[in-house]
Amino acid sequence: MKYIKDQEWVLKSLNENHVRIIDCRFSLAEPEKGKQEYLQDHIPGAVFFDLEKDLSSPKQTYGGRHPMPVLEEFIPKLENAGIEENKLVVAYDNGEGAYAARFSWMLQYLGHENVYVLDGGYKAWVEASYPVTKEIPVFGKTEFHFRVQPELLATTEEVREVVEKQLTNKILIDSREEKRFLGIEEPIDKKAGHIPGAINMPWMEGLSDSHYKPVEKQNQRFENLDHSKEIIVYCGSGVTAAPNYLALREAGFEKVKLYVGSFSDWISYEDNKIE
């Protein structure tokens, strides 16, 4: 797979200097839990990145619940983790796939293509009795030269244009579970429903027991989508849409964007319509 690394590969690469491992464990219900788990034990050599403190900016009026971090603050964190152009980066979470995928997408957005998600996450790693440690790694500071790839990021204005003009050359995919998409229930955001015209493809359907489904299965999921059209994926706050982004890329779709602000950003504008 192009964006996923299996446990055996990572195990063999633990002592390779060109490999960097990132721990992205997080709990929306308990924001400090991920860091606590990391301090308790983690994959040897892994550096911790927090969803809300490192992979997002503080929530404001607009931008959604997990807006993009300020690059001038995020880049030094990558450099302190020893990440540079020639490093291969593998991110993992507890097996949800979403938090690691968010990190993976962010590096791709910055022009770093050599980034992967650990299949099965930390849960599968521990179940396999692979090595863990409490030791916090220290790396020499690097220089991370980034090249922003705007074609990977969908803005609010772009999504609004798709909705208002009912553009047929772009597809909006809502990655949340069906009940939230339909507005039957909304446990987090202040409004329920979805962006008009979006289709529902729940992100968790791309995984099975914490593992990303193989390419042929992803192809089956997306068989009704047109490869020639641009696809914009979103969720509640730009986190659980990231696994769909990776799954689409695995299935050979090249024109895929992530709407980072997602539904929580969309509803922050009073004039934006909801279905």
PDB file of C-alpha atoms in Angstrom:
ATOM      1  CA  MET A   1       0.000   0.000   0.000  1.00  0.00           C
ATOM      2  CA  LYS A   2       1.228   3.490  -0.839  1.00  0.00           C
ATOM      3  CA  TYR A   3       0.402   5.223   2.439  1.00  0.00           C
ATOM      4  CA  ILE A   4       0.312   2.386   4.987  1.00  0.00           C
ATOM      5  CA  LYS A   5       3.195   0.477   6.610  1.00  0.00           C
ATOM      6  CA  ASP A   6       2.693  -2.861   8.340  1.00  0.00           C
ATOM      7  CA  GLN A   7       4.012  -3.687  11.803  1.00  0.00           C
ATOM      8  CA  GLU A   8       6.709  -6.038  10.556  1.00  0.00           C
ATOM      9  CA  TRP A   9       8.238  -3.331   8.376  1.00  0.00           C
ATOM     10  CA  VAL A  10       8.314  -0.863  11.259  1.00  0.00           C
ATOM     11  CA  LEU A  11       9.781  -3.492  13.607  1.00  0.00           C
ATOM     12  CA  LYS A  12      12.654  -4.111  11.188  1.00  0.00           C
ATOM     13  CA  SER A  13      13.219  -0.356  10.799  1.00  0.00           C
ATOM     14  CA  LEU A  14      13.283   0.715  14.465  1.00  0.00           C
ATOM     15  CA  ASN A  15      17.036   1.329  14.450  1.00  0.00           C
ATOM     16  CA  GLU A  16      17.206   2.933  11.012  1.00  0.00           C
ATOM     17  CA  ASN A  17      18.372   6.542  11.249  1.00  0.00           C
ATOM     18  CA  HIS A  18      16.342   7.610   8.225  1.00  0.00           C
ATOM     19  CA  VAL A  19      13.068   6.556   9.917  1.00  0.00           C
ATOM     20  CA  ARG A  20      11.106   8.741  12.322  1.00  0.00           C
ATOM     21  CA  ILE A  21       8.080   7.469  14.249  1.00  0.00           C
ATOM     22  CA  ILE A  22       5.300   9.742  15.501  1.00  0.00           C
ATOM     23  CA  ASP A  23       2.851   8.840  18.281  1.00  0.00           C
ATOM     24  CA  CYS A  24      -0.504  10.548  17.636  1.00  0.00           C
ATOM     25  CA  ARG A  25      -2.654   8.833  20.255  1.00  0.00           C
ATOM     26  CA  PHE A  26      -5.540  11.009  21.415  1.00  0.00           C
ATOM     27  CA  SER A  27      -8.981  10.869  22.992  1.00  0.00           C
ATOM     28  CA  LEU A  28     -11.597  13.509  22.223  1.00  0.00           C
ATOM     29  CA  ALA A  29     -13.314  12.607  25.497  1.00  0.00           C
ATOM     30  CA  GLU A  30     -10.075  12.853  27.514  1.00  0.00           C
ATOM     31  CA  PRO A  31      -7.688  15.273  25.744  1.00  0.00           C
ATOM     32  CA  GLU A  32      -4.752  14.508  28.087  1.00  0.00           C
ATOM     33  CA  LYS A  33      -5.077  10.748  27.756  1.00  0.00           C
ATOM     34  CA  GLY A  34      -2.887  10.406  24.660  1.00  0.00           C
ATOM     35  CA  LYS A  35       0.101  12.117  26.275  1.00  0.00           C
ATOM     36  CA  GLN A  36      -0.370  10.083  29.459  1.00  0.00           C
ATOM     37  CA  GLU A  37      -0.403   6.866  27.463  1.00  0.00           C
ATOM     38  CA  TYR A  38       2.714   7.953  25.581  1.00  0.00           C
ATOM     39  CA  LEU A  39       4.591   8.615  28.840  1.00  0.00           C
ATOM     40  CA  GLN A  40       3.539   5.206  30.100  1.00  0.00           C
ATOM     41  CA  ASP A  41       4.926   3.392  27.046  1.00  0.00           C
ATOM     42  CA  HIS A  42       5.323   3.829  23.299  1.00  0.00           C
ATOM     43  CA  ILE A  43       7.103   2.422  20.280  1.00  0.00           C
ATOM     44  CA  PRO A  44      10.886   2.909  20.660  1.00  0.00           C
ATOM     45  CA  GLY A  45      12.013   6.165  19.061  1.00  0.00           C
ATOM     46  CA  ALA A  46       8.509   7.621  18.812  1.00  0.00           C
ATOM     47  CA  VAL A  47       7.944  11.350  19.358  1.00  0.00           C
ATOM     48  CA  PHE A  48       4.548  12.500  20.643  1.00  0.00           C
ATOM     49  CA  PHE A  49       2.340  14.929  18.689  1.00  0.00           C
ATOM     50  CA  ASP A  50      -0.901  16.073  20.323  1.00  0.00           C
ATOM     51  CA  LEU A  51      -3.982  16.600  18.118  1.00  0.00           C
ATOM     52  CA  GLU A  52      -5.059  19.799  19.849  1.00  0.00           C
ATOM     53  CA  LYS A  53      -1.688  21.227  20.925  1.00  0.00           C
ATOM     54  CA  ASP A  54       0.428  20.311  17.902  1.00  0.00           C
ATOM     55  CA  LEU A  55      -1.786  19.311  14.958  1.00  0.00           C
ATOM     56  CA  SER A  56      -4.346  22.103  15.445  1.00  0.00           C
ATOM     57  CA  SER A  57      -4.581  25.762  16.356  1.00  0.00           C
ATOM     58  CA  PRO A  58      -6.802  26.863  19.252  1.00  0.00           C
ATOM     59  CA  LYS A  59     -10.482  26.982  18.294  1.00  0.00           C
ATOM     60  CA  GLN A  60     -11.701  30.419  17.206  1.00  0.00           C
ATOM     61  CA  THR A  61     -14.876  31.880  15.679  1.00  0.00           C
ATOM     62  CA  TYR A  62     -14.187  30.270  12.312  1.00  0.00           C
ATOM     63  CA  GLY A  63     -12.000  27.399  11.179  1.00  0.00           C
ATOM     64  CA  GLY A  64     -13.771  24.551  12.930  1.00  0.00           C
ATOM     65  CA  ARG A  65     -12.947  22.637  16.077  1.00  0.00           C
ATOM     66  CA  HIS A  66      -9.472  21.592  14.901  1.00  0.00           C
ATOM     67  CA  PRO A  67      -8.166  24.314  12.572  1.00  0.00           C
ATOM     68  CA  MET A  68      -4.804  24.007  10.881  1.00  0.00           C
ATOM     69  CA  PRO A  69      -1.888  24.938  13.143  1.00  0.00           C
ATOM     70  CA  VAL A  70       0.154  28.043  12.429  1.00  0.00           C
ATOM     71  CA  LEU A  71       2.990  26.774  10.226  1.00  0.00           C
ATOM     72  CA  GLU A  72       5.549  28.998  11.940  1.00  0.00           C
ATOM     73  CA  GLU A  73       4.773  27.046  15.116  1.00  0.00           C
ATOM     74  CA  PHE A  74       4.292  23.599  13.590  1.00  0.00           C
ATOM     75  CA  ILE A  75       7.459  23.460  11.473  1.00  0.00           C
ATOM     76  CA  PRO A  76       9.851  23.851  14.465  1.00  0.00           C
ATOM     77  CA  LYS A  77       8.069  20.929  16.136  1.00  0.00           C
ATOM     78  CA  LEU A  78       8.822  18.767  13.103  1.00  0.00           C
ATOM     79  CA  GLU A  79      12.421  19.933  13.163  1.00  0.00           C
ATOM     80  CA  ASN A  80      12.754  19.137  16.883  1.00  0.00           C
ATOM     81  CA  ALA A  81      11.458  15.649  16.108  1.00  0.00           C
ATOM     82  CA  GLY A  82      14.360  15.200  13.684  1.00  0.00           C
ATOM     83  CA  ILE A  83      12.169  15.284  10.585  1.00  0.00           C
ATOM     84  CA  GLU A  84      13.657  16.559   7.336  1.00  0.00           C
ATOM     85  CA  GLU A  85      13.264  15.838   3.622  1.00  0.00           C
ATOM     86  CA  ASN A  86      15.233  12.582   3.599  1.00  0.00           C
ATOM     87  CA  LYS A  87      13.418  11.057   6.569  1.00  0.00           C
ATOM     88  CA  LEU A  88      10.720   8.420   6.196  1.00  0.00           C
ATOM     89  CA  VAL A  89       7.964   9.142   8.719  1.00  0.00           C
ATOM     90  CA  VAL A  90       5.502   6.638  10.177  1.00  0.00           C
ATOM     91  CA  ALA A  91       2.638   7.907  12.352  1.00  0.00           C
ATOM     92  CA  TYR A  92       0.433   5.802  14.595  1.00  0.00           C
ATOM     93  CA  ASP A  93      -2.525   6.192  16.939  1.00  0.00           C
ATOM     94  CA  ASN A  94      -4.402   3.601  19.003  1.00  0.00           C
ATOM     95  CA  GLY A  95      -5.748   1.918  15.907  1.00  0.00           C
ATOM     96  CA  GLU A  96      -8.520   4.352  15.017  1.00  0.00           C
ATOM     97  CA  GLY A  97      -6.448   5.465  12.041  1.00  0.00           C
ATOM     98  CA  ALA A  98      -7.834   9.013  12.155  1.00  0.00           C
ATOM     99  CA  TYR A  99      -5.272  10.865  14.272  1.00  0.00           C
ATOM    100  CA  ALA A 100      -2.309   9.313  12.470  1.00  0.00           C
ATOM    101  CA  ALA A 101      -3.996  10.012   9.130  1.00  0.00           C
ATOM    102  CA  ARG A 102      -4.410  13.674  10.095  1.00  0.00           C
ATOM    103  CA  PHE A 103      -0.644  13.884  10.715  1.00  0.00           C
ATOM    104  CA  SER A 104       0.077  12.048   7.470  1.00  0.00           C
ATOM    105  CA  TRP A 105      -2.110  14.420   5.463  1.00  0.00           C
ATOM    106  CA  MET A 106      -0.480  17.454   7.087  1.00  0.00           C
ATOM    107  CA  LEU A 107       2.984  16.322   6.037  1.00  0.00           C
ATOM    108  CA  GLN A 108       1.743  15.640   2.518  1.00  0.00           C
ATOM    109  CA  TYR A 109       0.240  19.131   2.478  1.00  0.00           C
ATOM    110  CA  LEU A 110       3.696  20.455   3.355  1.00  0.00           C
ATOM    111  CA  GLY A 111       5.211  18.553   0.436  1.00  0.00           C
ATOM    112  CA  HIS A 112       6.641  15.598   2.385  1.00  0.00           C
ATOM    113  CA  GLU A 113       5.443  12.528   0.510  1.00  0.00           C
ATOM    114  CA  ASN A 114       7.503   9.935   2.412  1.00  0.00           C
ATOM    115  CA  VAL A 115       4.971   9.616   5.247  1.00  0.00           C
ATOM    116  CA  TYR A 116       2.879   6.631   6.273  1.00  0.00           C
ATOM    117  CA  VAL A 117       0.357   5.381   8.830  1.00  0.00           C
ATOM    118  CA  LEU A 118       1.147   2.294  10.917  1.00  0.00           C
ATOM    119  CA  ASP A 119      -1.487  -0.301  10.088  1.00  0.00           C
ATOM    120  CA  GLY A 120      -3.305  -1.500  13.195  1.00  0.00           C
ATOM    121  CA  GLY A 121      -1.863   1.286  15.332  1.00  0.00           C
ATOM    122  CA  TYR A 122      -0.467   0.882  18.830  1.00  0.00           C
ATOM    123  CA  LYS A 123      -3.232  -1.550  19.791  1.00  0.00           C
ATOM    124  CA  ALA A 124      -2.093  -4.137  17.248  1.00  0.00           C
ATOM    125  CA  TRP A 125       1.580  -3.419  18.028  1.00  0.00           C
ATOM    126  CA  VAL A 126       1.083  -4.324  21.701  1.00  0.00           C
ATOM    127  CA  GLU A 127      -1.081  -7.341  20.841  1.00  0.00           C
ATOM    128  CA  ALA A 128       1.815  -8.629  18.725  1.00  0.00           C
ATOM    129  CA  SER A 129       4.125  -8.287  21.772  1.00  0.00           C
ATOM    130  CA  TYR A 130       6.450  -5.976  19.890  1.00  0.00           C
ATOM    131  CA  PRO A 131       8.858  -3.802  21.904  1.00  0.00           C
ATOM    132  CA  VAL A 132       7.726  -0.712  23.801  1.00  0.00           C
ATOM    133  CA  THR A 133       9.603   1.737  26.005  1.00  0.00           C
ATOM    134  CA  LYS A 134       9.222   4.679  28.360  1.00  0.00           C
ATOM    135  CA  GLU A 135      12.380   6.321  27.034  1.00  0.00           C
ATOM    136  CA  ILE A 136      11.788   9.747  25.465  1.00  0.00           C
ATOM    137  CA  PRO A 137      13.965  10.107  22.348  1.00  0.00           C
ATOM    138  CA  VAL A 138      16.001  13.217  21.675  1.00  0.00           C
ATOM    139  CA  PHE A 139      16.996  14.123  18.126  1.00  0.00           C
ATOM    140  CA  GLY A 140      19.268  16.817  16.785  1.00  0.00           C
ATOM    141  CA  LYS A 141      17.324  19.747  15.343  1.00  0.00           C
ATOM    142  CA  THR A 142      16.907  19.561  11.587  1.00  0.00           C
ATOM    143  CA  GLU A 143      15.779  21.991   8.890  1.00  0.00           C
ATOM    144  CA  PHE A 144      12.428  21.087   7.378  1.00  0.00           C
ATOM    145  CA  HIS A 145      12.053  22.757   3.990  1.00  0.00           C
ATOM    146  CA  PHE A 146       8.370  22.650   3.170  1.00  0.00           C
ATOM    147  CA  ARG A 147       6.515  23.235  -0.091  1.00  0.00           C
ATOM    148  CA  VAL A 148       2.819  23.774   0.538  1.00  0.00           C
ATOM    149  CA  GLN A 149       0.589  21.747  -1.788  1.00  0.00           C
ATOM    150  CA  PRO A 150      -2.593  23.879  -2.043  1.00  0.00           C
ATOM    151  CA  GLU A 151      -4.293  21.260  -4.208  1.00  0.00           C
ATOM    152  CA  LEU A 152      -4.662  19.039  -1.100  1.00  0.00           C
ATOM    153  CA  LEU A 153      -6.615  21.605   0.931  1.00  0.00           C
ATOM    154  CA  ALA A 154     -10.198  22.710   0.293  1.00  0.00           C
ATOM    155  CA  THR A 155     -11.175  26.126   1.622  1.00  0.00           C
ATOM    156  CA  THR A 156     -14.565  27.226   2.915  1.00  0.00           C
ATOM    157  CA  GLU A 157     -14.933  29.455  -0.144  1.00  0.00           C
ATOM    158  CA  GLU A 158     -14.329  26.541  -2.479  1.00  0.00           C
ATOM    159  CA  VAL A 159     -16.893  24.341  -0.723  1.00  0.00           C
ATOM    160  CA  ARG A 160     -19.394  27.209  -0.741  1.00  0.00           C
ATOM    161  CA  GLU A 161     -18.906  27.581  -4.499  1.00  0.00           C
ATOM    162  CA  VAL A 162     -19.571  23.853  -4.998  1.00  0.00           C
ATOM    163  CA  VAL A 163     -22.809  24.174  -3.019  1.00  0.00           C
ATOM    164  CA  GLU A 164     -24.109  27.449  -4.438  1.00  0.00           C
ATOM    165  CA  LYS A 165     -23.289  26.685  -8.062  1.00  0.00           C
ATOM    166  CA  GLN A 166     -24.145  22.988  -7.696  1.00  0.00           C
ATOM    167  CA  LEU A 167     -20.919  22.110  -9.483  1.00  0.00           C
ATOM    168  CA  THR A 168     -20.982  18.662 -11.039  1.00  0.00           C
ATOM    169  CA  ASN A 169     -17.237  18.334 -11.537  1.00  0.00           C
ATOM    170  CA  LYS A 170     -16.610  18.112  -7.790  1.00  0.00           C
ATOM    171  CA  ILE A 171     -17.845  15.575  -5.239  1.00  0.00           C
ATOM    172  CA  LEU A 172     -18.387  16.349  -1.558  1.00  0.00           C
ATOM    173  CA  ILE A 173     -17.964  13.359   0.739  1.00  0.00           C
ATOM    174  CA  ASP A 174     -19.198  13.514   4.334  1.00  0.00           C
ATOM    175  CA  SER A 175     -17.111  11.015   6.313  1.00  0.00           C
ATOM    176  CA  ARG A 176     -19.208  10.948   9.496  1.00  0.00           C
ATOM    177  CA  GLU A 177     -21.493   8.133  10.561  1.00  0.00           C
ATOM    178  CA  GLU A 178     -24.915   8.077   8.906  1.00  0.00           C
ATOM    179  CA  LYS A 179     -26.892   9.334  11.930  1.00  0.00           C
ATOM    180  CA  ARG A 180     -24.859  12.527  12.052  1.00  0.00           C
ATOM    181  CA  PHE A 181     -24.957  12.933   8.273  1.00  0.00           C
ATOM    182  CA  LEU A 182     -28.759  12.681   8.308  1.00  0.00           C
ATOM    183  CA  GLY A 183     -29.054  15.017  11.282  1.00  0.00           C
ATOM    184  CA  ILE A 184     -30.774  12.340  13.372  1.00  0.00           C
ATOM    185  CA  GLU A 185     -28.304  12.998  16.161  1.00  0.00           C
ATOM    186  CA  GLU A 186     -25.456  15.446  16.700  1.00  0.00           C
ATOM    187  CA  PRO A 187     -23.414  14.871  19.865  1.00  0.00           C
ATOM    188  CA  ILE A 188     -20.777  17.537  19.253  1.00  0.00           C
ATOM    189  CA  ASP A 189     -21.701  20.404  16.956  1.00  0.00           C
ATOM    190  CA  LYS A 190     -24.391  23.013  17.616  1.00  0.00           C
ATOM    191  CA  LYS A 191     -26.275  22.231  14.385  1.00  0.00           C
ATOM    192  CA  ALA A 192     -27.215  18.890  12.827  1.00  0.00           C
ATOM    193  CA  GLY A 193     -27.248  17.767   9.225  1.00  0.00           C
ATOM    194  CA  HIS A 194     -24.735  17.963   6.395  1.00  0.00           C
ATOM    195  CA  ILE A 195     -23.394  20.261   3.700  1.00  0.00           C
ATOM    196  CA  PRO A 196     -25.915  20.364   0.819  1.00  0.00           C
ATOM    197  CA  GLY A 197     -25.134  17.966  -2.008  1.00  0.00           C
ATOM    198  CA  ALA A 198     -22.694  15.833  -0.019  1.00  0.00           C
ATOM    199  CA  ILE A 199     -22.789  12.044  -0.152  1.00  0.00           C
ATOM    200  CA  ASN A 200     -22.183   9.926   2.945  1.00  0.00           C
ATOM    201  CA  MET A 201     -19.226   7.525   3.046  1.00  0.00           C
ATOM    202  CA  PRO A 202     -18.406   6.818   6.730  1.00  0.00           C
ATOM    203  CA  TRP A 203     -14.672   6.765   7.329  1.00  0.00           C
ATOM    204  CA  MET A 204     -14.767   3.672   9.560  1.00  0.00           C
ATOM    205  CA  GLU A 205     -15.938   1.558   6.621  1.00  0.00           C
ATOM    206  CA  GLY A 206     -12.432   1.845   5.194  1.00  0.00           C
ATOM    207  CA  LEU A 207     -10.989  -0.050   8.152  1.00  0.00           C
ATOM    208  CA  SER A 208     -11.529  -3.502   9.631  1.00  0.00           C
ATOM    209  CA  ASP A 209     -10.391  -4.281  13.184  1.00  0.00           C
ATOM    210  CA  SER A 210      -8.076  -1.223  13.206  1.00  0.00           C
ATOM    211  CA  HIS A 211      -6.471  -2.211   9.894  1.00  0.00           C
ATOM    212  CA  TYR A 212      -6.974  -0.355   6.620  1.00  0.00           C
ATOM    213  CA  LYS A 213      -8.808  -2.528   4.153  1.00  0.00           C
ATOM    214  CA  PRO A 214      -6.693  -3.632   1.148  1.00  0.00           C
ATOM    215  CA  VAL A 215      -6.733  -1.655  -2.082  1.00  0.00           C
ATOM    216  CA  GLU A 216      -9.240  -3.945  -3.811  1.00  0.00           C
ATOM    217  CA  LYS A 217     -11.713  -3.428  -0.953  1.00  0.00           C
ATOM    218  CA  GLN A 218     -11.218   0.347  -1.104  1.00  0.00           C
ATOM    219  CA  ASN A 219     -11.847   0.191  -4.839  1.00  0.00           C
ATOM    220  CA  GLN A 220     -15.158  -1.526  -4.143  1.00  0.00           C
ATOM    221  CA  ARG A 221     -16.117   1.186  -1.628  1.00  0.00           C
ATOM    222  CA  PHE A 222     -15.536   3.913  -4.161  1.00  0.00           C
ATOM    223  CA  GLU A 223     -16.562   2.109  -7.356  1.00  0.00           C
ATOM    224  CA  ASN A 224     -19.391   4.574  -8.066  1.00  0.00           C
ATOM    225  CA  LEU A 225     -17.108   7.626  -7.938  1.00  0.00           C
ATOM    226  CA  ASP A 226     -15.695   9.240 -11.070  1.00  0.00           C
ATOM    227  CA  HIS A 227     -11.879   9.388 -11.065  1.00  0.00           C
ATOM    228  CA  SER A 228     -11.947  12.442 -13.328  1.00  0.00           C
ATOM    229  CA  LYS A 229     -13.789  14.538 -10.752  1.00  0.00           C
ATOM    230  CA  GLU A 230     -12.268  16.400  -7.843  1.00  0.00           C
ATOM    231  CA  ILE A 231     -13.217  14.968  -4.462  1.00  0.00           C
ATOM    232  CA  ILE A 232     -13.477  17.004  -1.255  1.00  0.00           C
ATOM    233  CA  VAL A 233     -13.690  14.999   1.963  1.00  0.00           C
ATOM    234  CA  TYR A 234     -14.898  16.421   5.253  1.00  0.00           C
ATOM    235  CA  CYS A 235     -16.133  15.259   8.655  1.00  0.00           C
ATOM    236  CA  GLY A 236     -16.837  17.145  11.868  1.00  0.00           C
ATOM    237  CA  SER A 237     -13.473  18.839  12.338  1.00  0.00           C
ATOM    238  CA  GLY A 238     -11.057  17.565   9.691  1.00  0.00           C
ATOM    239  CA  VAL A 239      -9.790  14.534  11.614  1.00  0.00           C
ATOM    240  CA  THR A 240     -11.910  11.486  10.745  1.00  0.00           C
ATOM    241  CA  ALA A 241     -12.081  12.602   7.102  1.00  0.00           C
ATOM    242  CA  ALA A 242      -8.324  11.982   6.854  1.00  0.00           C
ATOM    243  CA  PRO A 243      -8.680   8.156   6.712  1.00  0.00           C
ATOM    244  CA  ASN A 244     -11.069   8.606   3.775  1.00  0.00           C
ATOM    245  CA  TYR A 245      -8.495  10.866   2.128  1.00  0.00           C
ATOM    246  CA  LEU A 246      -5.860   8.127   2.464  1.00  0.00           C
ATOM    247  CA  ALA A 247      -8.276   5.393   1.360  1.00  0.00           C
ATOM    248  CA  LEU A 248      -9.211   7.351  -1.767  1.00  0.00           C
ATOM    249  CA  ARG A 249      -5.566   7.904  -2.611  1.00  0.00           C
ATOM    250  CA  GLU A 250      -4.893   4.192  -2.085  1.00  0.00           C
ATOM    251  CA  ALA A 251      -7.736   3.481  -4.519  1.00  0.00           C
ATOM    252  CA  GLY A 252      -6.019   5.577  -7.173  1.00  0.00           C
ATOM    253  CA  PHE A 253      -7.971   8.821  -6.892  1.00  0.00           C
ATOM    254  CA  GLU A 254      -5.555  11.685  -7.543  1.00  0.00           C
ATOM    255  CA  LYS A 255      -7.771  14.749  -7.166  1.00  0.00           C
ATOM    256  CA  VAL A 256      -8.575  14.522  -3.458  1.00  0.00           C
ATOM    257  CA  LYS A 257      -8.767  17.438  -1.012  1.00  0.00           C
ATOM    258  CA  LEU A 258      -9.416  17.667   2.706  1.00  0.00           C
ATOM    259  CA  TYR A 259     -11.731  20.381   3.989  1.00  0.00           C
ATOM    260  CA  VAL A 260      -9.949  20.874   7.302  1.00  0.00           C
ATOM    261  CA  GLY A 261     -12.601  23.102   8.877  1.00  0.00           C
ATOM    262  CA  SER A 262     -15.269  20.565   7.908  1.00  0.00           C
ATOM    263  CA  PHE A 263     -18.846  20.708   9.222  1.00  0.00           C
ATOM    264  CA  SER A 264     -17.905  22.559  12.416  1.00  0.00           C
ATOM    265  CA  ASP A 265     -16.444  25.361  10.283  1.00  0.00           C
ATOM    266  CA  TRP A 266     -19.312  25.275   7.759  1.00  0.00           C
ATOM    267  CA  ILE A 267     -21.963  25.881  10.415  1.00  0.00           C
ATOM    268  CA  SER A 268     -19.983  28.751  11.962  1.00  0.00           C
ATOM    269  CA  TYR A 269     -21.179  30.891   9.023  1.00  0.00           C
ATOM    270  CA  GLU A 270     -24.841  31.700   9.610  1.00  0.00           C
ATOM    271  CA  ASP A 271     -25.606  32.067   5.883  1.00  0.00           C
ATOM    272  CA  ASN A 272     -24.315  28.610   4.956  1.00  0.00           C
ATOM    273  CA  LYS A 273     -27.161  26.206   4.216  1.00  0.00           C
ATOM    274  CA  ILE A 274     -27.580  22.779   5.791  1.00  0.00           C
ATOM    275  CA  GLU A 275     -29.456  19.715   4.593  1.00  0.00           C
TER     276      GLU A 275
END
